[in-house]
């Protein structure tokens, strides 16, 4: 911890039972249908679909796009997009698809980066869950400040947070981006950044209802000793569509956010567990061209502490959006515009990316204070749009590494950056918040990034993981390749080959998934395949 930072304190290794057939099945499943959002994969056998839903639908026979919009397909070709309004309607769609062998994917808000959601079958049907978003059954033990709530798959984090806040409750620390649905976040192992508290969203789930491959509703209660739960808590949608979830919640609380600037060498040589673990959530932003880091930290404060801070990472004014678009596109041919952009973004990021919620005026000094969700996640400022609305799109790479490898991985990245510069083609951060270095407390699941189940004896996941998240600007001109595009490919391959990394399931290409499979515990894959067979007895997945 750093003395100059203001802070307020509150408060198996499993025996491998290799089954070659099961292993090949699950590997093939990953390669053709790594799910993004909540998703379901059926076989491509069968007749032309004749599906019915009381909700709305439209035929498309064209790409189904990510949140980035046109030109950024999640699925290259789909036949229909359905928007059911109830869990029963989703189940009916799945039953109809199962009987015909039609590929089906469920999607929330399309918060994914690449085309890994679908196999490339043009008969694919999309089931959008956004209208299935009921929130109910809040039960609180006010003496202890803990409770639970039931939410449907399409409810987003801000919808849940607002509903709870109006009733004196709040989500815990397992919060992710404002535009992600709860079903998608749990299925894909989404997470916040913390070594002190559980950070994976599915760790807050105490029960789930999943629509299986036949369209049946299967109820699961949390039991970390059961293979079914260890599969469901990071299922990638391969067990079915998560229909509703019972979440643990807390009495409403307030937090502070603080940020300091550190020299690169100080972070690369630090004890990251000691630096990050004192906080309910914390992360680094890395500015490699400047050899600087920002350390962002959060902790709980007294509930009556003044402050109504509201965070936004994505809000952009028209002037900012158009200026960034021109500058970053200039960096396709020459590297210097990218370094200029990084310096501008770094200076902007020195100040709080927070407004007062009541006045919408920017907050100028650290720390800032406010209600939990507003400070930890927030959303969009009034009358501003997210960056992708200005054609500012991105590519990304996110890999998790056990904490005992964290320093070595970052130092290896620095070597690769220095080599690029020495070769006359330097690269740097081209995203408005730099490179995001996040952390995750160990959490047991078969396919999660922070499970301690490993086929590498030197990988100690007991203290958790560091997530190296490197978003970059995707040019909209020329061939859409980044400056020194080959370097980014070298970066991914080097980290995968030299470190026991695990991929984030929504932030990597098909090639990265293929390369990373060797680091996933084979016993976990085999046991997951068995559970998957139970949810799909006829082999339609």
Coordinates of C-alpha atoms in Angstrom, one line a residue:
X1 CA 0.0 0.0 0.0
X2 CA 1.1 3.6 -0.6
X3 CA 1.4 6.1 2.2
X4 CA 0.4 9.1 0.1
X5 CA -2.9 7.5 -0.9
X6 CA -6.0 8.6 1.0
X7 CA -8.0 5.6 1.9
X8 CA -10.8 4.8 4.2
X9 CA -11.0 1.3 5.7
X10 CA -14.4 -0.3 6.5
X11 CA -14.6 -3.1 7.6
X12 CA -6.8 -31.2 -6.1
X13 CA -5.5 -30.9 -7.3
X14 CA -7.8 -33.5 -9.0
X15 CA -6.7 -36.8 -10.2
X16 CA -6.7 -36.8 -14.0
X17 CA -9.1 -39.4 -15.5
X18 CA -8.4 -38.8 -19.2
X19 CA -11.2 -39.7 -21.5
X20 CA -10.0 -39.0 -25.0
X21 CA -13.4 -38.9 -26.7
X22 CA -14.9 -36.5 -24.1
X23 CA -11.8 -34.3 -24.3
X24 CA -12.0 -34.0 -28.1
X25 CA -15.7 -33.3 -27.9
X26 CA -15.3 -30.3 -25.5
X27 CA -12.3 -29.0 -27.5
X28 CA -14.3 -29.1 -30.7
X29 CA -17.1 -27.3 -28.9
X30 CA -14.8 -24.5 -27.8
X31 CA -13.4 -24.0 -31.3
X32 CA -16.7 -23.7 -33.1
X33 CA -18.9 -22.2 -30.5
X34 CA -17.2 -20.3 -27.8
X35 CA -20.2 -18.5 -26.4
X36 CA -20.4 -14.8 -25.9
X37 CA -23.4 -13.6 -23.8
X38 CA -25.7 -16.4 -22.8
X39 CA -25.8 -18.8 -25.7
X40 CA -26.9 -22.3 -26.7
X41 CA -25.4 -24.5 -29.4
X42 CA -27.5 -27.1 -31.2
X43 CA -26.4 -29.5 -34.0
X44 CA -26.8 -28.4 -37.6
X45 CA -28.8 -31.4 -38.6
X46 CA -32.5 -31.2 -39.3
X47 CA -35.0 -29.4 -41.5
X48 CA -35.6 -25.8 -42.2
X49 CA -36.9 -24.2 -38.9
X50 CA -40.5 -23.3 -38.3
X51 CA -40.2 -21.5 -34.9
X52 CA -42.9 -19.6 -33.1
X53 CA -42.7 -17.0 -30.4
X54 CA -45.3 -14.6 -28.8
X55 CA -42.5 -12.1 -28.6
X56 CA -41.2 -10.1 -31.6
X57 CA -38.9 -11.5 -34.3
X58 CA -37.5 -10.5 -37.6
X59 CA -35.8 -12.5 -40.4
X60 CA -32.4 -11.3 -41.3
X61 CA -30.2 -13.8 -43.2
X62 CA -27.3 -11.4 -42.5
X63 CA -24.8 -10.9 -39.7
X64 CA -25.8 -10.5 -36.1
X65 CA -23.5 -7.8 -34.8
X66 CA -21.8 -7.1 -31.5
X67 CA -22.3 -3.9 -29.5
X68 CA -19.9 -2.3 -32.0
X69 CA -22.5 -2.5 -34.7
X70 CA -22.2 -3.0 -38.5
X71 CA -19.0 -4.5 -39.6
X72 CA -18.4 -6.3 -36.3
X73 CA -20.3 -9.5 -36.5
X74 CA -20.8 -11.8 -33.6
X75 CA -22.4 -14.3 -36.0
X76 CA -21.6 -14.0 -39.7
X77 CA -25.1 -15.1 -40.8
X78 CA -28.3 -15.8 -38.9
X79 CA -31.8 -16.6 -40.2
X80 CA -34.0 -15.1 -37.4
X81 CA -33.7 -12.9 -34.4
X82 CA -36.3 -13.4 -31.7
X83 CA -37.1 -11.1 -28.7
X84 CA -39.3 -13.1 -26.4
X85 CA -40.8 -11.5 -23.3
X86 CA -41.0 -14.4 -20.9
X87 CA -38.9 -17.4 -19.7
X88 CA -41.6 -19.7 -21.0
X89 CA -41.3 -18.2 -24.5
X90 CA -37.6 -18.8 -24.5
X91 CA -38.2 -22.4 -23.5
X92 CA -40.7 -22.9 -26.3
X93 CA -38.2 -21.5 -28.8
X94 CA -35.5 -23.9 -27.6
X95 CA -37.9 -26.9 -27.8
X96 CA -38.8 -26.0 -31.3
X97 CA -35.2 -25.6 -32.3
X98 CA -34.1 -28.8 -30.6
X99 CA -36.7 -30.8 -32.5
X100 CA -35.4 -29.5 -35.8
X101 CA -31.6 -29.5 -35.0
X102 CA -31.4 -25.8 -35.5
X103 CA -28.4 -23.8 -34.2
X104 CA -29.6 -21.4 -31.5
X105 CA -27.7 -18.6 -29.7
X106 CA -29.0 -16.5 -26.8
X107 CA -27.7 -12.9 -26.6
X108 CA -28.1 -10.1 -24.2
X109 CA -26.8 -6.7 -25.4
X110 CA -24.1 -8.2 -27.7
X111 CA -21.3 -7.2 -25.4
X112 CA -18.6 -9.2 -27.2
X113 CA -15.6 -8.4 -29.3
X114 CA -15.2 -11.0 -32.0
X115 CA -17.0 -13.5 -34.1
X116 CA -16.7 -16.4 -31.6
X117 CA -20.4 -16.5 -30.6
X118 CA -21.6 -18.7 -33.4
X119 CA -20.6 -21.6 -35.7
X120 CA -20.9 -20.3 -39.2
X121 CA -24.3 -21.9 -40.0
X122 CA -26.7 -19.4 -41.8
X123 CA -29.7 -21.2 -40.3
X124 CA -28.7 -20.0 -36.8
X125 CA -31.5 -18.4 -34.7
X126 CA -30.7 -15.7 -32.2
X127 CA -32.8 -15.4 -29.0
X128 CA -32.4 -12.0 -27.4
X129 CA -33.0 -11.9 -23.7
X130 CA -33.2 -8.2 -23.1
X131 CA -37.0 -8.2 -22.7
X132 CA -36.9 -11.0 -20.1
X133 CA -35.6 -8.9 -17.3
X134 CA -37.9 -9.2 -14.3
X135 CA -36.5 -8.5 -10.8
X136 CA -38.3 -9.8 -7.8
X137 CA -38.3 -11.5 -4.4
X138 CA -35.9 -9.3 -2.5
X139 CA -35.3 -10.9 0.9
X140 CA -33.0 -9.1 3.4
X141 CA -31.7 -9.8 6.9
X142 CA -31.4 -6.1 7.8
X143 CA -29.6 -6.9 11.1
X144 CA -26.7 -8.5 9.2
X145 CA -27.0 -6.5 6.0
X146 CA -27.2 -9.5 3.7
X147 CA -29.9 -11.0 1.5
X148 CA -30.9 -12.2 -1.9
X149 CA -32.9 -11.2 -5.0
X150 CA -34.1 -13.1 -8.1
X151 CA -33.4 -11.7 -11.5
X152 CA -34.1 -12.9 -15.1
X153 CA -31.5 -13.4 -17.7
X154 CA -31.9 -10.2 -19.6
X155 CA -31.7 -7.8 -16.7
X156 CA -28.6 -5.5 -16.9
X157 CA -26.4 -4.4 -14.0
X158 CA -27.8 -0.9 -14.0
X159 CA -31.4 -2.2 -14.0
X160 CA -30.7 -4.4 -11.0
X161 CA -28.7 -1.8 -9.2
X162 CA -31.4 0.9 -9.6
X163 CA -34.1 -1.5 -8.5
X164 CA -32.1 -2.5 -5.4
X165 CA -31.1 1.0 -4.5
X166 CA -34.7 2.1 -4.4
X167 CA -35.3 -0.6 -1.8
X168 CA -32.2 0.0 0.3
X169 CA -30.0 -2.8 -1.1
X170 CA -27.1 -3.2 -3.4
X171 CA -25.1 -5.7 -5.4
X172 CA -21.8 -6.7 -3.9
X173 CA -18.4 -6.2 -5.6
X174 CA -18.9 -8.6 -8.5
X175 CA -19.8 -5.8 -10.9
X176 CA -19.0 -5.5 -14.6
X177 CA -19.8 -3.0 -17.4
X178 CA -23.1 -1.3 -17.3
X179 CA -24.4 -2.7 -20.6
X180 CA -24.0 -6.4 -19.8
X181 CA -26.8 -8.7 -18.8
X182 CA -26.6 -10.9 -15.7
X183 CA -27.1 -14.1 -17.7
X184 CA -24.3 -13.3 -20.1
X185 CA -22.0 -12.2 -17.3
X186 CA -22.4 -15.5 -15.3
X187 CA -22.2 -17.8 -18.4
X188 CA -19.0 -16.2 -19.6
X189 CA -17.2 -15.8 -16.3
X190 CA -17.3 -12.0 -16.3
X191 CA -15.5 -10.4 -13.4
X192 CA -14.5 -7.2 -11.6
X193 CA -11.0 -6.6 -10.2
X194 CA -10.3 -7.7 -6.6
X195 CA -8.0 -10.0 -4.6
X196 CA -9.8 -9.3 -1.3
X197 CA -13.4 -10.0 -2.3
X198 CA -15.0 -12.5 -4.7
X199 CA -14.8 -10.7 -8.1
X200 CA -16.4 -13.2 -10.5
X201 CA -20.1 -12.5 -11.1
X202 CA -21.1 -16.1 -10.8
X203 CA -19.7 -16.2 -7.2
X204 CA -22.7 -14.1 -6.2
X205 CA -25.2 -16.7 -7.6
X206 CA -26.9 -18.9 -5.1
X207 CA -29.3 -20.6 -7.5
X208 CA -29.9 -20.8 -11.2
X209 CA -32.7 -21.9 -13.6
X210 CA -31.2 -23.1 -16.9
X211 CA -33.2 -24.0 -20.0
X212 CA -31.5 -27.2 -21.2
X213 CA -31.1 -28.7 -24.7
X214 CA -34.7 -30.0 -24.7
X215 CA -36.2 -26.7 -23.6
X216 CA -36.7 -28.0 -20.0
X217 CA -36.2 -25.7 -17.0
X218 CA -33.5 -27.2 -14.7
X219 CA -33.2 -25.7 -11.2
X220 CA -29.7 -25.7 -9.6
X221 CA -28.8 -24.7 -6.0
X222 CA -25.3 -23.6 -5.3
X223 CA -23.1 -26.5 -4.2
X224 CA -19.4 -26.1 -4.8
X225 CA -18.9 -29.9 -4.3
X226 CA -21.1 -30.8 -7.3
X227 CA -19.8 -31.0 -10.8
X228 CA -23.1 -29.6 -12.1
X229 CA -22.6 -26.3 -10.2
X230 CA -18.9 -26.1 -11.1
X231 CA -19.9 -26.4 -14.7
X232 CA -22.9 -24.0 -14.5
X233 CA -21.0 -21.2 -12.8
X234 CA -18.9 -20.7 -16.0
X235 CA -20.9 -22.6 -18.5
X236 CA -20.1 -20.6 -21.7
X237 CA -23.8 -21.3 -22.5
X238 CA -22.9 -24.9 -23.3
X239 CA -25.4 -26.3 -20.8
X240 CA -28.2 -24.1 -22.0
X241 CA -29.7 -20.7 -21.6
X242 CA -29.5 -19.2 -18.1
X243 CA -33.1 -18.1 -17.5
X244 CA -33.0 -16.6 -14.0
X245 CA -30.6 -16.3 -11.2
X246 CA -30.9 -15.9 -7.4
X247 CA -28.1 -13.5 -6.4
X248 CA -26.7 -12.6 -3.0
X249 CA -27.0 -8.9 -2.2
X250 CA -26.0 -6.5 0.5
X251 CA -27.6 -3.6 2.3
X252 CA -26.9 -0.4 0.3
X253 CA -23.5 1.1 1.0
X254 CA -21.1 3.9 -0.1
X255 CA -17.6 3.8 -1.4
X256 CA -14.7 6.0 -2.3
X257 CA -12.5 5.8 -5.4
X258 CA -8.9 7.1 -5.3
X259 CA -6.2 7.1 -7.9
X260 CA -2.4 7.7 -7.8
X261 CA 0.3 7.7 -10.5
X262 CA 3.3 5.3 -10.2
X263 CA 6.4 4.7 -12.2
X264 CA 6.5 1.7 -14.4
X265 CA 9.5 0.0 -12.7
X266 CA 7.8 0.4 -9.3
X267 CA 4.8 -1.7 -10.5
X268 CA 6.8 -4.3 -12.5
X269 CA 8.9 -5.0 -9.4
X270 CA 6.1 -4.7 -6.8
X271 CA 4.4 -7.3 -4.6
X272 CA 1.0 -7.0 -6.4
X273 CA -0.9 -9.0 -3.8
X274 CA 0.2 -6.6 -1.1
X275 CA -0.7 -3.6 -3.3
X276 CA -4.1 -4.8 -4.4
X277 CA -5.6 -7.1 -1.7
X278 CA -6.3 -4.3 0.9
X279 CA -9.2 -3.0 -1.3
X280 CA -12.6 -4.2 -2.1
X281 CA -11.6 -3.5 -5.7
X282 CA -8.5 -2.2 -7.4
X283 CA -6.7 -2.2 -10.7
X284 CA -3.9 -0.6 -12.7
X285 CA -4.0 1.4 -15.9
X286 CA -0.8 1.0 -17.8
X287 CA 0.6 3.7 -20.2
X288 CA 3.6 2.0 -21.7
X289 CA 4.7 4.8 -24.0
X290 CA 5.1 7.0 -20.9
X291 CA 6.2 4.2 -18.6
X292 CA 3.6 5.2 -16.1
X293 CA 0.8 3.4 -14.2
X294 CA -2.4 4.7 -12.6
X295 CA -3.5 2.7 -9.5
X296 CA -7.2 2.9 -9.0
X297 CA -8.5 1.8 -5.6
X298 CA -12.0 1.6 -3.9
X299 CA -13.1 0.9 -0.3
X300 CA -16.3 1.2 1.7
X301 CA -17.0 4.4 3.7
X302 CA -19.7 5.3 6.2
X303 CA -23.1 5.4 4.7
X304 CA -23.7 9.0 5.7
X305 CA -20.4 10.2 4.1
X306 CA -21.3 13.1 1.7
X307 CA -20.8 12.6 -2.0
X308 CA -22.8 11.5 -5.1
X309 CA -20.1 10.6 -7.6
X310 CA -21.1 8.8 -10.8
X311 CA -18.5 7.1 -12.9
X312 CA -18.3 6.7 -16.7
X313 CA -15.6 5.1 -18.6
X314 CA -17.4 5.1 -22.0
X315 CA -19.1 8.6 -22.2
X316 CA -17.7 10.7 -25.0
X317 CA -18.7 14.2 -26.2
X318 CA -19.0 14.8 -30.0
X319 CA -15.9 17.0 -30.0
X320 CA -13.8 14.3 -28.1
X321 CA -15.2 11.5 -30.3
X322 CA -14.4 13.2 -33.7
X323 CA -11.0 14.4 -32.5
X324 CA -10.0 10.9 -31.3
X325 CA -11.3 9.3 -34.5
X326 CA -9.1 11.5 -36.7
X327 CA -6.0 11.2 -34.5
X328 CA -6.1 7.5 -34.0
X329 CA -6.8 6.8 -37.7
X330 CA -3.7 8.8 -38.5
X331 CA -1.8 6.2 -36.5
X332 CA -2.5 3.5 -39.1
X333 CA 0.5 4.5 -41.2
X334 CA 2.8 6.4 -38.7
X335 CA 3.3 5.5 -35.0
X336 CA 3.7 9.0 -33.7
X337 CA -0.1 9.8 -33.7
X338 CA -0.6 6.8 -31.4
X339 CA 1.9 8.2 -28.9
X340 CA 0.4 11.6 -29.1
X341 CA -3.1 10.1 -28.4
X342 CA -1.7 8.1 -25.5
X343 CA -0.3 11.2 -23.9
X344 CA -3.6 13.0 -24.3
X345 CA -5.6 10.1 -22.9
X346 CA -3.1 9.8 -19.9
X347 CA -3.6 13.5 -19.0
X348 CA -7.4 13.1 -19.2
X349 CA -7.3 10.0 -17.1
X350 CA -5.3 11.8 -14.4
X351 CA -8.6 13.5 -13.4
X352 CA -11.6 11.6 -12.1
X353 CA -13.8 10.1 -14.8
X354 CA -16.7 11.0 -12.5
X355 CA -19.5 13.6 -12.4
X356 CA -21.8 14.6 -9.6
X357 CA -25.0 12.6 -10.2
X358 CA -27.2 15.5 -9.0
X359 CA -25.6 18.3 -11.1
X360 CA -23.8 16.4 -13.8
X361 CA -20.7 18.6 -13.2
X362 CA -17.3 16.9 -13.4
X363 CA -15.4 16.1 -10.2
X364 CA -11.9 17.4 -10.3
X365 CA -10.0 15.9 -7.4
X366 CA -9.4 12.5 -5.9
X367 CA -10.8 10.8 -3.9
X368 CA -14.5 10.8 -4.9
X369 CA -17.4 9.4 -2.9
X370 CA -20.9 8.0 -3.7
X371 CA -23.2 5.1 -3.7
X372 CA -21.7 1.7 -4.5
X373 CA -23.0 1.1 -8.0
X374 CA -22.6 4.7 -9.1
X375 CA -19.0 4.8 -8.1
X376 CA -17.9 1.3 -9.0
X377 CA -19.6 1.1 -12.4
X378 CA -22.0 4.1 -13.2
X379 CA -23.0 4.4 -16.8
X380 CA -23.4 7.1 -19.4
X381 CA -23.5 10.8 -18.6
X382 CA -26.7 12.6 -19.8
X383 CA -26.5 13.8 -23.4
X384 CA -23.3 11.8 -24.1
X385 CA -22.8 8.7 -26.1
X386 CA -20.4 5.7 -25.8
X387 CA -17.3 5.8 -27.9
X388 CA -18.5 3.2 -30.4
X389 CA -21.2 5.6 -31.5
X390 CA -18.5 7.8 -32.9
X391 CA -17.0 4.9 -34.9
X392 CA -14.3 4.4 -32.3
X393 CA -14.1 0.6 -32.2
X394 CA -11.6 -1.7 -30.7
X395 CA -9.8 -5.1 -30.7
X396 CA -8.6 -6.6 -27.5
X397 CA -6.6 -9.4 -25.9
X398 CA -7.3 -10.5 -22.3
X399 CA -5.4 -13.3 -20.6
X400 CA -5.4 -14.4 -17.0
X401 CA -2.1 -15.6 -15.3
X402 CA -1.6 -16.9 -11.8
X403 CA -0.4 -14.1 -9.5
X404 CA 3.0 -15.8 -9.0
X405 CA 3.6 -15.2 -12.8
X406 CA 2.2 -11.6 -12.9
X407 CA 5.4 -9.6 -12.7
X408 CA 7.2 -11.8 -15.2
X409 CA 4.4 -11.5 -17.7
X410 CA 4.3 -7.7 -17.5
X411 CA 8.1 -7.6 -17.8
X412 CA 7.9 -9.8 -20.9
X413 CA 5.4 -7.4 -22.4
X414 CA 7.8 -4.6 -21.8
X415 CA 10.6 -6.5 -23.6
X416 CA 8.3 -7.0 -26.6
X417 CA 7.4 -3.3 -26.6
X418 CA 11.1 -2.4 -26.5
X419 CA 11.9 -4.8 -29.3
X420 CA 9.2 -3.2 -31.5
X421 CA 10.7 0.2 -30.9
X422 CA 14.2 -1.0 -31.6
X423 CA 12.9 -2.4 -34.9
X424 CA 11.6 1.0 -35.9
X425 CA 7.9 0.1 -35.5
X426 CA 7.0 1.1 -31.9
X427 CA 3.5 0.4 -30.5
X428 CA 1.8 1.8 -27.4
X429 CA -1.7 2.0 -25.8
X430 CA -4.3 3.4 -28.1
X431 CA -7.3 3.1 -25.8
X432 CA -8.7 5.9 -23.7
X433 CA -7.8 4.3 -20.4
X434 CA -4.6 2.6 -21.4
X435 CA -3.9 -1.1 -20.8
X436 CA -6.2 -2.5 -18.0
X437 CA -4.4 -4.7 -15.4
X438 CA -7.1 -6.4 -13.3
X439 CA -7.1 -9.0 -10.6
X440 CA -9.4 -11.9 -9.5
X441 CA -9.6 -13.8 -6.2
X442 CA -9.5 -17.5 -6.6
X443 CA -12.9 -19.0 -7.4
X444 CA -13.6 -22.6 -8.1
X445 CA -15.3 -23.6 -11.4
X446 CA -14.2 -25.8 -14.2
X447 CA -13.8 -23.2 -16.9
X448 CA -13.4 -19.9 -14.9
X449 CA -10.2 -17.8 -15.2
X450 CA -9.4 -18.0 -11.5
X451 CA -10.0 -21.6 -10.7
X452 CA -7.2 -23.4 -8.9
X453 CA -7.7 -26.5 -11.1
X454 CA -4.6 -26.6 -13.2
X455 CA -2.5 -29.0 -15.3
X456 CA 0.6 -26.9 -14.5
X457 CA 2.4 -27.7 -11.3
X458 CA 4.2 -24.3 -11.2
X459 CA 1.1 -22.3 -11.6
X460 CA -0.1 -21.2 -8.1
X461 CA -3.6 -19.8 -8.5
X462 CA -4.3 -19.8 -4.7
X463 CA -3.7 -16.0 -4.4
X464 CA -5.7 -15.4 -7.4
X465 CA -5.0 -14.1 -10.9
X466 CA -3.8 -11.0 -12.8
X467 CA -5.7 -10.3 -16.0
X468 CA -3.8 -8.6 -18.7
X469 CA -6.5 -6.7 -20.8
X470 CA -5.0 -4.9 -23.8
X471 CA -7.7 -3.0 -25.8
X472 CA -6.6 -1.2 -28.9
X473 CA -8.1 1.1 -31.5
X474 CA -9.4 -0.7 -34.6
X475 CA -8.8 1.6 -37.6
X476 CA -11.7 2.4 -39.8
X477 CA -9.5 3.3 -42.8
X478 CA -7.3 1.3 -45.2
X479 CA -7.2 -2.4 -44.5
X480 CA -8.3 -1.9 -40.9
X481 CA -5.1 -3.3 -39.6
X482 CA -3.4 -1.6 -36.6
X483 CA 0.1 -0.1 -37.0
X484 CA 2.6 -3.0 -36.7
X485 CA -0.3 -5.5 -36.7
X486 CA 2.1 -8.4 -36.7
X487 CA 3.4 -7.3 -33.3
X488 CA 0.0 -7.9 -31.7
X489 CA 0.0 -11.5 -33.1
X490 CA 3.5 -12.0 -31.7
X491 CA 2.4 -10.7 -28.3
X492 CA -0.5 -13.1 -28.0
X493 CA 1.5 -16.1 -29.2
X494 CA 4.4 -15.3 -26.9
X495 CA 2.3 -14.9 -23.8
X496 CA 0.4 -18.1 -24.5
X497 CA 3.5 -20.1 -25.2
X498 CA 5.6 -18.8 -22.3
X499 CA 3.0 -18.5 -19.5
X500 CA 0.1 -20.7 -18.1
X501 CA -2.5 -18.2 -19.2
X502 CA -6.3 -18.6 -19.5
X503 CA -8.4 -16.7 -22.0
X504 CA -11.2 -14.4 -21.1
X505 CA -14.2 -15.9 -22.9
X506 CA -15.5 -12.7 -24.5
X507 CA -12.3 -10.8 -25.4
X508 CA -10.2 -13.0 -27.7
X509 CA -10.2 -14.3 -31.2
X510 CA -10.8 -17.9 -32.3
X511 CA -7.1 -18.3 -32.8
X512 CA -6.3 -17.2 -29.3
X513 CA -8.8 -19.7 -27.9
X514 CA -7.3 -22.4 -30.0
X515 CA -3.8 -21.7 -28.8
X516 CA -4.9 -21.3 -25.1
X517 CA -6.7 -24.6 -24.8
X518 CA -3.5 -26.4 -23.8
X519 CA -3.6 -24.4 -20.5
X520 CA -7.1 -25.6 -19.4
X521 CA -7.1 -28.5 -17.0
X522 CA -8.0 -31.7 -18.9
X523 CA -9.7 -33.3 -16.0
X524 CA -12.0 -30.2 -15.7
X525 CA -12.7 -30.4 -19.4
X526 CA -13.6 -34.1 -19.1
X527 CA -15.9 -33.6 -16.1
X528 CA -17.5 -30.6 -17.8
X529 CA -18.2 -32.7 -20.8
X530 CA -20.0 -35.3 -18.7
X531 CA -22.3 -32.6 -17.2
X532 CA -22.9 -31.2 -20.7
X533 CA -24.0 -34.7 -21.8
X534 CA -26.6 -34.7 -19.0
X535 CA -28.0 -31.4 -20.2
X536 CA -27.9 -32.6 -23.8
X537 CA -28.6 -36.3 -23.8
X538 CA -29.4 -36.5 -27.5
X539 CA -26.2 -34.9 -28.6
X540 CA -27.7 -31.8 -30.1
X541 CA -25.1 -29.4 -28.7

